[in-house]
Amino acid sequence: MADLTRWTLNRHIAASLLTITAAMAMTPEAKAADETCFKTPTPIMSLGFGSRYEADSKTRSAIDEDSDAAVTKALKPIDQFIQNLAKVVSKAQKEKDVATRRAYQRCVVDSIYSWAKADALNEMRTFNAKLSVPSRVGGLAIVYAEARDQVPGLHDRERIIEKWLQKRAQETVQFFETEATKGAARNNLRAWASMAVGEVGVLNRDRGLVEWSILSNYTMIANAAPDGSLPLEMNRQRHALHYQLHAMTPLVTSIARLCEAGYGKGGADLAKLMTMARFSVAAVKDPGIVQKINGKSQTVKPGLKNNLSSIAWLEPYVSLTNDLEMTNEFSSLRPLSNSKLGGNQTALYEGRRISCTITAQN
């Protein structure tokens, strides 16, 4: 019995020593990454779901509650993944210690790499899945861009990520050019696709993808009404203002990031973009402005404070336009954040001026 007790004790001691040795053997970067990261979810390979809206809703404004819940459930793992990545990006932005900041940035790269090497999101089985995935690809591309080239030794992983994003972006272009309905090809869904494709184009220096994004942005702005409203979104009855904001979010962000990358105005008539931004903010403060257009009371609660995520695009907007009047509208509400735009937009853009001078050579 004594021998058995000694054997058991020695085994526990040996196991403890192995654990201690392994911990000591970890590089500072690996140890910091382990302490600062989250558990990467299993890559989502395939999606297939129907519409959020009732089948007979021609304006896609009457929500089917059961279908809406099913869509939200299917997309939740991806959206949670992007939210977690955006939180890590925001932590990295605030971190002054270089090792810890790099650990956060490595977390982002390693997590997205696990999805890239699995070729995640490679099977969109339904029309509505194909409509929904571009905004998620855009969110992943933006958080990746914020961590890219920041940590030595990750270039092999980064190349795999960029190749994966390239495939998803090319599929997005193919879908919107050949399968998307006339409405989807011109409304907020096109704006989200444009942001994703443009971001991936910048990452890969793919001028074809960038040009598709620029043309998409140009078309969105050209189709806006003189007052700054988007006619296709105004047709969405009680959800019109919601979708106006849902379109402005990627549209403004895409233009700002394309300008910052050196591709000129990114398809933007900046004067008209300012009209669209001011209309959107005025309507959030008083949704009755939209009700006068389409005759329907709006689901959006009045007031900027009630819609912080939906107006986070104002940060890249003022960096792009230097619209001081608009800055005064929301400065007291900072920080503004939206996970699909890379997290804390105030940290990314406050105090910065983005030039729309053409500098990109590719």
mmCIF file of C-alpha atoms in Angstrom:
data_model
loop_
_atom_site.group_PDB
_atom_site.id
_atom_site.type_symbol
_atom_site.label_atom_id
_atom_site.label_comp_id
_atom_site.label_asym_id
_atom_site.label_seq_id
_atom_site.Cartn_x
_atom_site.Cartn_y
_atom_site.Cartn_z
ATOM 1 C CA MET A 1 0.000 0.000 0.000
ATOM 2 C CA ALA A 2 2.864 2.357 0.887
ATOM 3 C CA ASP A 3 4.496 1.630 -2.465
ATOM 4 C CA LEU A 4 1.251 2.448 -4.272
ATOM 5 C CA THR A 5 0.947 5.733 -2.352
ATOM 6 C CA ARG A 6 4.547 6.706 -3.178
ATOM 7 C CA TRP A 7 3.976 5.793 -6.867
ATOM 8 C CA THR A 8 0.837 7.936 -7.025
ATOM 9 C CA LEU A 9 2.557 10.865 -5.301
ATOM 10 C CA ASN A 10 5.568 10.632 -7.623
ATOM 11 C CA ARG A 11 3.295 10.548 -10.670
ATOM 12 C CA HIS A 12 1.529 13.732 -9.526
ATOM 13 C CA ILE A 13 4.859 15.430 -8.859
ATOM 14 C CA ALA A 14 6.134 14.448 -12.298
ATOM 15 C CA ALA A 15 2.968 15.754 -13.946
ATOM 16 C CA SER A 16 3.278 19.042 -12.069
ATOM 17 C CA LEU A 17 6.907 19.411 -13.113
ATOM 18 C CA LEU A 18 5.955 18.803 -16.750
ATOM 19 C CA THR A 19 3.296 21.491 -16.524
ATOM 20 C CA ILE A 20 5.698 23.963 -14.960
ATOM 21 C CA THR A 21 8.380 23.158 -17.540
ATOM 22 C CA ALA A 22 5.934 23.598 -20.414
ATOM 23 C CA ALA A 23 4.787 26.936 -19.050
ATOM 24 C CA MET A 24 8.375 28.113 -18.676
ATOM 25 C CA ALA A 25 9.132 26.956 -22.218
ATOM 26 C CA MET A 26 6.378 29.112 -23.707
ATOM 27 C CA THR A 27 7.614 32.212 -25.444
ATOM 28 C CA PRO A 28 6.437 35.497 -23.927
ATOM 29 C CA GLU A 29 4.370 36.145 -27.075
ATOM 30 C CA ALA A 30 2.686 32.724 -26.957
ATOM 31 C CA LYS A 31 1.963 33.049 -23.238
ATOM 32 C CA ALA A 32 0.525 36.533 -23.702
ATOM 33 C CA ALA A 33 -1.580 35.350 -26.647
ATOM 34 C CA ASP A 34 -2.947 32.488 -24.554
ATOM 35 C CA GLU A 35 -3.945 34.948 -21.837
ATOM 36 C CA THR A 36 -5.446 37.612 -24.112
ATOM 37 C CA CYS A 37 -7.356 35.566 -26.702
ATOM 38 C CA PHE A 38 -10.728 33.830 -26.760
ATOM 39 C CA LYS A 39 -11.650 30.336 -27.882
ATOM 40 C CA THR A 40 -11.980 30.376 -31.660
ATOM 41 C CA PRO A 41 -15.317 28.874 -32.702
ATOM 42 C CA THR A 42 -15.521 25.924 -35.067
ATOM 43 C CA PRO A 43 -15.454 27.281 -38.629
ATOM 44 C CA ILE A 44 -18.877 27.573 -40.245
ATOM 45 C CA MET A 45 -18.621 25.885 -43.613
ATOM 46 C CA SER A 46 -22.159 26.008 -44.943
ATOM 47 C CA LEU A 47 -25.245 28.176 -44.540
ATOM 48 C CA GLY A 48 -28.756 27.753 -45.831
ATOM 49 C CA PHE A 49 -31.866 29.586 -44.711
ATOM 50 C CA GLY A 50 -34.879 31.413 -46.071
ATOM 51 C CA SER A 51 -35.981 35.010 -45.897
ATOM 52 C CA ARG A 52 -36.682 36.972 -42.741
ATOM 53 C CA TYR A 53 -39.808 38.315 -44.411
ATOM 54 C CA GLU A 54 -43.255 36.976 -45.192
ATOM 55 C CA ALA A 55 -43.463 35.362 -48.611
ATOM 56 C CA ASP A 56 -46.046 37.823 -49.937
ATOM 57 C CA SER A 57 -44.198 40.953 -48.721
ATOM 58 C CA LYS A 58 -43.157 42.582 -51.997
ATOM 59 C CA THR A 59 -41.387 45.402 -50.158
ATOM 60 C CA ARG A 60 -39.577 42.965 -47.832
ATOM 61 C CA SER A 61 -40.926 44.840 -44.846
ATOM 62 C CA ALA A 62 -43.333 42.385 -43.183
ATOM 63 C CA ILE A 63 -41.150 40.221 -40.947
ATOM 64 C CA ASP A 64 -41.988 36.553 -40.414
ATOM 65 C CA GLU A 65 -41.041 36.088 -36.758
ATOM 66 C CA ASP A 66 -40.226 32.379 -37.032
ATOM 67 C CA SER A 67 -38.083 32.834 -40.140
ATOM 68 C CA ASP A 68 -36.402 35.877 -38.632
ATOM 69 C CA ALA A 69 -35.463 33.870 -35.528
ATOM 70 C CA ALA A 70 -34.107 31.032 -37.690
ATOM 71 C CA VAL A 71 -31.911 33.389 -39.715
ATOM 72 C CA THR A 72 -30.585 35.093 -36.585
ATOM 73 C CA LYS A 73 -29.786 31.705 -35.020
ATOM 74 C CA ALA A 74 -27.926 30.522 -38.124
ATOM 75 C CA LEU A 75 -25.809 33.684 -38.309
ATOM 76 C CA LYS A 76 -25.206 34.079 -34.573
ATOM 77 C CA PRO A 77 -21.950 32.035 -34.393
ATOM 78 C CA ILE A 78 -20.392 34.137 -37.155
ATOM 79 C CA ASP A 79 -21.626 37.407 -35.716
ATOM 80 C CA GLN A 80 -20.359 36.463 -32.254
ATOM 81 C CA PHE A 81 -16.979 35.571 -33.761
ATOM 82 C CA ILE A 82 -16.742 38.980 -35.433
ATOM 83 C CA GLN A 83 -17.822 40.730 -32.232
ATOM 84 C CA ASN A 84 -15.130 38.927 -30.240
ATOM 85 C CA LEU A 85 -12.504 39.815 -32.830
ATOM 86 C CA ALA A 86 -13.605 43.458 -32.814
ATOM 87 C CA LYS A 87 -13.284 43.565 -29.026
ATOM 88 C CA VAL A 88 -9.723 42.243 -29.262
ATOM 89 C CA VAL A 89 -8.893 44.820 -31.944
ATOM 90 C CA SER A 90 -10.231 47.561 -29.686
ATOM 91 C CA LYS A 91 -8.107 46.281 -26.800
ATOM 92 C CA ALA A 92 -5.034 46.304 -29.025
ATOM 93 C CA GLN A 93 -5.710 49.914 -30.007
ATOM 94 C CA LYS A 94 -5.656 50.994 -26.358
ATOM 95 C CA GLU A 95 -2.767 48.785 -25.213
ATOM 96 C CA LYS A 96 0.536 50.595 -24.617
ATOM 97 C CA ASP A 97 2.615 47.518 -23.792
ATOM 98 C CA VAL A 98 4.060 46.264 -27.079
ATOM 99 C CA ALA A 99 4.102 42.559 -26.153
ATOM 100 C CA THR A 100 0.507 42.585 -24.984
ATOM 101 C CA ARG A 101 -0.635 44.589 -27.999
ATOM 102 C CA ARG A 102 1.025 42.090 -30.305
ATOM 103 C CA ALA A 103 -0.632 39.260 -28.388
ATOM 104 C CA TYR A 104 -4.026 40.785 -29.133
ATOM 105 C CA GLN A 105 -3.097 41.243 -32.784
ATOM 106 C CA ARG A 106 -1.821 37.686 -33.002
ATOM 107 C CA CYS A 107 -5.111 36.502 -31.542
ATOM 108 C CA VAL A 108 -6.949 38.150 -34.423
ATOM 109 C CA VAL A 109 -4.682 36.696 -37.099
ATOM 110 C CA ASP A 110 -4.585 33.199 -35.589
ATOM 111 C CA SER A 111 -8.353 33.085 -35.090
ATOM 112 C CA ILE A 112 -9.166 34.146 -38.647
ATOM 113 C CA TYR A 113 -6.445 31.824 -39.963
ATOM 114 C CA SER A 114 -8.244 28.852 -38.408
ATOM 115 C CA TRP A 115 -11.290 29.719 -40.515
ATOM 116 C CA ALA A 116 -9.247 30.472 -43.611
ATOM 117 C CA LYS A 117 -7.325 27.193 -43.629
ATOM 118 C CA ALA A 118 -10.653 25.347 -43.268
ATOM 119 C CA ASP A 119 -12.051 27.351 -46.224
ATOM 120 C CA ALA A 120 -14.975 28.481 -44.077
ATOM 121 C CA LEU A 121 -18.167 29.918 -45.598
ATOM 122 C CA ASN A 122 -17.551 28.045 -48.838
ATOM 123 C CA GLU A 123 -21.076 26.709 -49.337
ATOM 124 C CA MET A 124 -23.967 29.127 -49.393
ATOM 125 C CA ARG A 125 -26.902 26.831 -50.139
ATOM 126 C CA THR A 126 -29.683 29.377 -50.495
ATOM 127 C CA PHE A 127 -30.245 32.754 -52.093
ATOM 128 C CA ASN A 128 -30.693 34.464 -48.724
ATOM 129 C CA ALA A 129 -27.491 32.959 -47.358
ATOM 130 C CA LYS A 130 -25.635 34.429 -50.331
ATOM 131 C CA LEU A 131 -27.169 37.813 -49.519
ATOM 132 C CA SER A 132 -26.171 37.638 -45.864
ATOM 133 C CA VAL A 133 -22.577 36.433 -45.986
ATOM 134 C CA PRO A 134 -20.867 39.451 -47.669
ATOM 135 C CA SER A 135 -21.350 41.723 -44.662
ATOM 136 C CA ARG A 136 -19.717 39.068 -42.486
ATOM 137 C CA VAL A 137 -16.812 38.687 -44.907
ATOM 138 C CA GLY A 138 -16.412 42.463 -44.765
ATOM 139 C CA GLY A 139 -16.380 42.437 -40.975
ATOM 140 C CA LEU A 140 -13.695 39.743 -40.927
ATOM 141 C CA ALA A 141 -11.632 41.567 -43.542
ATOM 142 C CA ILE A 142 -11.656 44.840 -41.605
ATOM 143 C CA VAL A 143 -10.641 43.364 -38.242
ATOM 144 C CA TYR A 144 -7.946 41.382 -40.042
ATOM 145 C CA ALA A 145 -6.671 44.542 -41.748
ATOM 146 C CA GLU A 146 -6.210 46.162 -38.339
ATOM 147 C CA ALA A 147 -3.948 43.305 -37.180
ATOM 148 C CA ARG A 148 -2.177 42.512 -40.443
ATOM 149 C CA ASP A 149 1.629 42.952 -40.602
ATOM 150 C CA GLN A 150 1.787 43.867 -36.911
ATOM 151 C CA VAL A 151 3.266 40.635 -35.553
ATOM 152 C CA PRO A 152 6.525 39.180 -36.955
ATOM 153 C CA GLY A 153 6.463 35.631 -38.274
ATOM 154 C CA LEU A 154 2.841 35.439 -39.405
ATOM 155 C CA HIS A 155 3.206 36.136 -43.120
ATOM 156 C CA ASP A 156 2.473 32.541 -44.159
ATOM 157 C CA ARG A 157 -0.778 32.621 -42.221
ATOM 158 C CA GLU A 158 -1.633 36.050 -43.565
ATOM 159 C CA ARG A 159 -1.187 34.879 -47.148
ATOM 160 C CA ILE A 160 -3.647 32.030 -46.534
ATOM 161 C CA ILE A 161 -6.149 34.447 -44.968
ATOM 162 C CA GLU A 162 -5.879 36.850 -47.893
ATOM 163 C CA LYS A 163 -6.314 34.061 -50.441
ATOM 164 C CA TRP A 164 -9.409 32.851 -48.570
ATOM 165 C CA LEU A 165 -10.921 36.337 -48.407
ATOM 166 C CA GLN A 166 -10.185 36.737 -52.118
ATOM 167 C CA LYS A 167 -12.267 33.641 -52.917
ATOM 168 C CA ARG A 168 -15.195 34.857 -50.844
ATOM 169 C CA ALA A 169 -15.011 38.317 -52.453
ATOM 170 C CA GLN A 170 -14.951 36.875 -55.960
ATOM 171 C CA GLU A 171 -17.992 34.763 -55.124
ATOM 172 C CA THR A 172 -19.739 37.890 -53.882
ATOM 173 C CA VAL A 173 -19.122 39.731 -57.128
ATOM 174 C CA GLN A 174 -20.295 36.728 -59.143
ATOM 175 C CA PHE A 175 -23.496 36.487 -57.132
ATOM 176 C CA PHE A 176 -24.403 40.163 -57.353
ATOM 177 C CA GLU A 177 -23.644 40.279 -61.065
ATOM 178 C CA THR A 178 -25.546 37.133 -62.047
ATOM 179 C CA GLU A 179 -28.037 36.052 -59.362
ATOM 180 C CA ALA A 180 -29.074 38.956 -57.154
ATOM 181 C CA THR A 181 -32.501 40.461 -57.738
ATOM 182 C CA LYS A 182 -32.744 43.977 -59.152
ATOM 183 C CA GLY A 183 -33.543 45.372 -55.709
ATOM 184 C CA ALA A 184 -30.806 43.518 -53.839
ATOM 185 C CA ALA A 185 -28.290 44.560 -56.482
ATOM 186 C CA ARG A 186 -28.906 48.241 -55.665
ATOM 187 C CA ASN A 187 -29.945 48.481 -51.999
ATOM 188 C CA ASN A 188 -28.193 48.185 -48.627
ATOM 189 C CA LEU A 189 -27.123 44.618 -49.405
ATOM 190 C CA ARG A 190 -25.076 45.913 -52.348
ATOM 191 C CA ALA A 191 -23.480 48.478 -50.037
ATOM 192 C CA TRP A 192 -22.383 45.742 -47.623
ATOM 193 C CA ALA A 193 -21.063 43.675 -50.508
ATOM 194 C CA SER A 194 -19.207 46.711 -51.812
ATOM 195 C CA MET A 195 -17.507 47.306 -48.476
ATOM 196 C CA ALA A 196 -16.422 43.665 -48.251
ATOM 197 C CA VAL A 197 -15.172 43.422 -51.831
ATOM 198 C CA GLY A 198 -13.357 46.762 -51.628
ATOM 199 C CA GLU A 199 -11.636 45.856 -48.372
ATOM 200 C CA VAL A 200 -10.475 42.518 -49.765
ATOM 201 C CA GLY A 201 -9.373 44.248 -52.961
ATOM 202 C CA VAL A 202 -7.206 46.627 -50.956
ATOM 203 C CA LEU A 203 -5.699 43.774 -48.929
ATOM 204 C CA ASN A 204 -4.809 41.824 -52.068
ATOM 205 C CA ARG A 205 -4.033 44.823 -54.282
ATOM 206 C CA ASP A 206 -6.683 43.502 -56.662
ATOM 207 C CA ARG A 207 -7.714 46.425 -58.828
ATOM 208 C CA GLY A 208 -10.668 44.509 -60.292
ATOM 209 C CA LEU A 209 -12.279 44.072 -56.877
ATOM 210 C CA VAL A 210 -11.515 47.669 -55.948
ATOM 211 C CA GLU A 211 -13.093 48.963 -59.152
ATOM 212 C CA TRP A 212 -16.229 46.891 -58.535
ATOM 213 C CA SER A 213 -16.514 48.457 -55.108
ATOM 214 C CA ILE A 214 -15.962 51.966 -56.477
ATOM 215 C CA LEU A 215 -18.669 51.463 -59.111
ATOM 216 C CA SER A 216 -21.055 50.058 -56.490
ATOM 217 C CA ASN A 217 -20.538 53.065 -54.230
ATOM 218 C CA TYR A 218 -20.992 55.453 -57.136
ATOM 219 C CA THR A 219 -24.275 53.771 -58.099
ATOM 220 C CA MET A 220 -25.609 53.873 -54.532
ATOM 221 C CA ILE A 221 -24.942 57.606 -54.255
ATOM 222 C CA ALA A 222 -26.229 58.381 -57.756
ATOM 223 C CA ASN A 223 -29.516 56.618 -56.936
ATOM 224 C CA ALA A 224 -30.091 58.657 -53.777
ATOM 225 C CA ALA A 225 -32.847 61.258 -53.879
ATOM 226 C CA PRO A 226 -31.928 64.963 -53.811
ATOM 227 C CA ASP A 227 -32.893 65.131 -50.121
ATOM 228 C CA GLY A 228 -30.390 62.369 -49.270
ATOM 229 C CA SER A 229 -32.869 59.548 -48.790
ATOM 230 C CA LEU A 230 -32.415 56.215 -50.529
ATOM 231 C CA PRO A 231 -35.604 55.449 -52.510
ATOM 232 C CA LEU A 232 -35.261 51.664 -52.314
ATOM 233 C CA GLU A 233 -34.938 51.871 -48.535
ATOM 234 C CA MET A 234 -37.789 54.374 -48.238
ATOM 235 C CA ASN A 235 -40.022 51.682 -49.771
ATOM 236 C CA ARG A 236 -39.432 49.444 -46.747
ATOM 237 C CA GLN A 237 -42.424 50.989 -44.951
ATOM 238 C CA ARG A 238 -41.960 51.021 -41.131
ATOM 239 C CA HIS A 239 -38.370 49.746 -41.517
ATOM 240 C CA ALA A 240 -37.330 52.450 -44.001
ATOM 241 C CA LEU A 241 -35.136 54.473 -41.644
ATOM 242 C CA HIS A 242 -33.582 51.318 -40.228
ATOM 243 C CA TYR A 243 -32.475 50.320 -43.717
ATOM 244 C CA GLN A 244 -31.356 53.843 -44.626
ATOM 245 C CA LEU A 245 -28.929 53.623 -41.707
ATOM 246 C CA HIS A 246 -28.089 50.024 -42.615
ATOM 247 C CA ALA A 247 -27.020 51.226 -46.066
ATOM 248 C CA MET A 248 -25.092 54.271 -44.849
ATOM 249 C CA THR A 249 -23.020 52.142 -42.466
ATOM 250 C CA PRO A 250 -21.049 50.198 -45.105
ATOM 251 C CA LEU A 251 -21.297 52.866 -47.815
ATOM 252 C CA VAL A 252 -19.543 55.582 -45.831
ATOM 253 C CA THR A 253 -17.035 53.148 -44.352
ATOM 254 C CA SER A 254 -16.175 51.724 -47.757
ATOM 255 C CA ILE A 255 -15.571 55.162 -49.248
ATOM 256 C CA ALA A 256 -13.410 56.246 -46.311
ATOM 257 C CA ARG A 257 -11.278 53.101 -46.404
ATOM 258 C CA LEU A 258 -10.848 53.231 -50.193
ATOM 259 C CA CYS A 259 -9.783 56.862 -49.937
ATOM 260 C CA GLU A 260 -7.359 56.028 -47.154
ATOM 261 C CA ALA A 261 -5.874 53.249 -49.295
ATOM 262 C CA GLY A 262 -5.181 55.743 -52.055
ATOM 263 C CA TYR A 263 -7.983 55.010 -54.521
ATOM 264 C CA GLY A 264 -9.320 58.532 -54.833
ATOM 265 C CA LYS A 265 -12.910 59.258 -53.839
ATOM 266 C CA GLY A 266 -13.920 55.609 -53.877
ATOM 267 C CA GLY A 267 -16.846 56.312 -56.158
ATOM 268 C CA ALA A 268 -18.165 59.138 -54.004
ATOM 269 C CA ASP A 269 -19.775 62.424 -54.827
ATOM 270 C CA LEU A 270 -18.756 63.817 -51.448
ATOM 271 C CA ALA A 271 -21.197 66.725 -51.616
ATOM 272 C CA LYS A 272 -24.116 64.359 -52.124
ATOM 273 C CA LEU A 273 -22.741 62.009 -49.469
ATOM 274 C CA MET A 274 -22.909 64.917 -47.025
ATOM 275 C CA THR A 275 -26.565 65.438 -47.965
ATOM 276 C CA MET A 276 -27.236 61.746 -47.336
ATOM 277 C CA ALA A 277 -25.468 61.851 -43.978
ATOM 278 C CA ARG A 278 -27.326 64.941 -42.814
ATOM 279 C CA PHE A 279 -30.669 63.491 -43.918
ATOM 280 C CA SER A 280 -29.929 60.278 -42.003
ATOM 281 C CA VAL A 281 -28.960 62.056 -38.786
ATOM 282 C CA ALA A 282 -31.927 64.434 -38.976
ATOM 283 C CA ALA A 283 -34.248 61.457 -39.482
ATOM 284 C CA VAL A 284 -32.809 59.617 -36.475
ATOM 285 C CA LYS A 285 -33.514 62.679 -34.366
ATOM 286 C CA ASP A 286 -36.996 62.949 -35.898
ATOM 287 C CA PRO A 287 -38.237 59.782 -37.668
ATOM 288 C CA GLY A 288 -41.292 61.771 -38.734
ATOM 289 C CA ILE A 289 -39.113 63.023 -41.610
ATOM 290 C CA VAL A 290 -39.257 59.527 -43.122
ATOM 291 C CA GLN A 291 -42.930 59.126 -42.249
ATOM 292 C CA LYS A 292 -43.646 62.154 -44.410
ATOM 293 C CA ILE A 293 -41.980 60.338 -47.321
ATOM 294 C CA ASN A 294 -43.672 56.950 -47.088
ATOM 295 C CA GLY A 295 -46.607 57.512 -44.751
ATOM 296 C CA LYS A 296 -45.468 54.964 -42.155
ATOM 297 C CA SER A 297 -44.340 55.456 -38.559
ATOM 298 C CA GLN A 298 -40.806 54.122 -38.105
ATOM 299 C CA THR A 299 -39.416 51.332 -35.925
ATOM 300 C CA VAL A 300 -36.284 53.351 -35.115
ATOM 301 C CA LYS A 301 -36.468 55.005 -31.705
ATOM 302 C CA PRO A 302 -35.910 58.772 -31.956
ATOM 303 C CA GLY A 303 -32.568 60.163 -30.824
ATOM 304 C CA LEU A 304 -28.925 59.558 -31.638
ATOM 305 C CA LYS A 305 -28.309 58.115 -28.175
ATOM 306 C CA ASN A 306 -30.775 55.304 -28.916
ATOM 307 C CA ASN A 307 -28.957 54.320 -32.111
ATOM 308 C CA LEU A 308 -25.245 54.424 -31.333
ATOM 309 C CA SER A 309 -24.216 51.337 -33.307
ATOM 310 C CA SER A 310 -26.302 52.456 -36.291
ATOM 311 C CA ILE A 311 -24.562 55.847 -36.431
ATOM 312 C CA ALA A 312 -21.000 54.608 -35.813
ATOM 313 C CA TRP A 313 -20.286 55.363 -39.496
ATOM 314 C CA LEU A 314 -20.224 59.038 -38.517
ATOM 315 C CA GLU A 315 -16.633 58.607 -37.324
ATOM 316 C CA PRO A 316 -15.220 57.645 -40.743
ATOM 317 C CA TYR A 317 -17.616 60.174 -42.280
ATOM 318 C CA VAL A 318 -16.199 63.184 -40.431
ATOM 319 C CA SER A 319 -12.635 61.975 -41.028
ATOM 320 C CA LEU A 320 -13.496 61.902 -44.705
ATOM 321 C CA THR A 321 -15.421 65.195 -44.987
ATOM 322 C CA ASN A 322 -14.316 67.294 -42.001
ATOM 323 C CA ASP A 323 -18.011 68.066 -41.460
ATOM 324 C CA LEU A 324 -17.652 69.982 -38.180
ATOM 325 C CA GLU A 325 -21.373 70.593 -37.856
ATOM 326 C CA MET A 326 -21.985 66.862 -37.894
ATOM 327 C CA THR A 327 -19.141 66.257 -35.449
ATOM 328 C CA ASN A 328 -20.912 68.465 -32.941
ATOM 329 C CA GLU A 329 -24.012 66.308 -33.277
ATOM 330 C CA PHE A 330 -22.398 63.191 -31.827
ATOM 331 C CA SER A 331 -19.142 64.170 -30.092
ATOM 332 C CA SER A 332 -20.721 63.884 -26.641
ATOM 333 C CA LEU A 333 -21.811 60.311 -27.443
ATOM 334 C CA ARG A 334 -18.308 58.968 -28.106
ATOM 335 C CA PRO A 335 -17.022 56.328 -28.296
ATOM 336 C CA LEU A 336 -19.062 54.945 -31.187
ATOM 337 C CA SER A 337 -18.609 51.280 -32.039
ATOM 338 C CA ASN A 338 -19.831 48.731 -34.579
ATOM 339 C CA SER A 339 -18.281 45.265 -34.719
ATOM 340 C CA LYS A 340 -18.786 44.854 -38.479
ATOM 341 C CA LEU A 341 -16.781 48.029 -39.044
ATOM 342 C CA GLY A 342 -13.860 46.866 -36.916
ATOM 343 C CA GLY A 343 -15.103 47.724 -33.424
ATOM 344 C CA ASN A 344 -14.388 51.066 -31.776
ATOM 345 C CA GLN A 345 -14.756 53.599 -34.591
ATOM 346 C CA THR A 346 -13.785 56.510 -32.385
ATOM 347 C CA ALA A 347 -10.429 54.877 -31.646
ATOM 348 C CA LEU A 348 -9.919 54.257 -35.365
ATOM 349 C CA TYR A 349 -10.873 57.682 -36.688
ATOM 350 C CA GLU A 350 -11.085 60.427 -34.053
ATOM 351 C CA GLY A 351 -8.830 63.348 -34.896
ATOM 352 C CA ARG A 352 -7.841 61.928 -38.281
ATOM 353 C CA ARG A 353 -8.312 63.444 -41.722
ATOM 354 C CA ILE A 354 -8.587 61.071 -44.658
ATOM 355 C CA SER A 355 -7.357 62.343 -48.011
ATOM 356 C CA CYS A 356 -9.042 61.263 -51.238
ATOM 357 C CA THR A 357 -5.962 61.943 -53.342
ATOM 358 C CA ILE A 358 -5.122 59.084 -55.693
ATOM 359 C CA THR A 359 -1.865 57.426 -54.636
ATOM 360 C CA ALA A 360 -2.420 53.687 -55.250
ATOM 361 C CA GLN A 361 -0.456 52.401 -58.241
ATOM 362 C CA ASN A 362 -1.884 48.922 -58.764
#
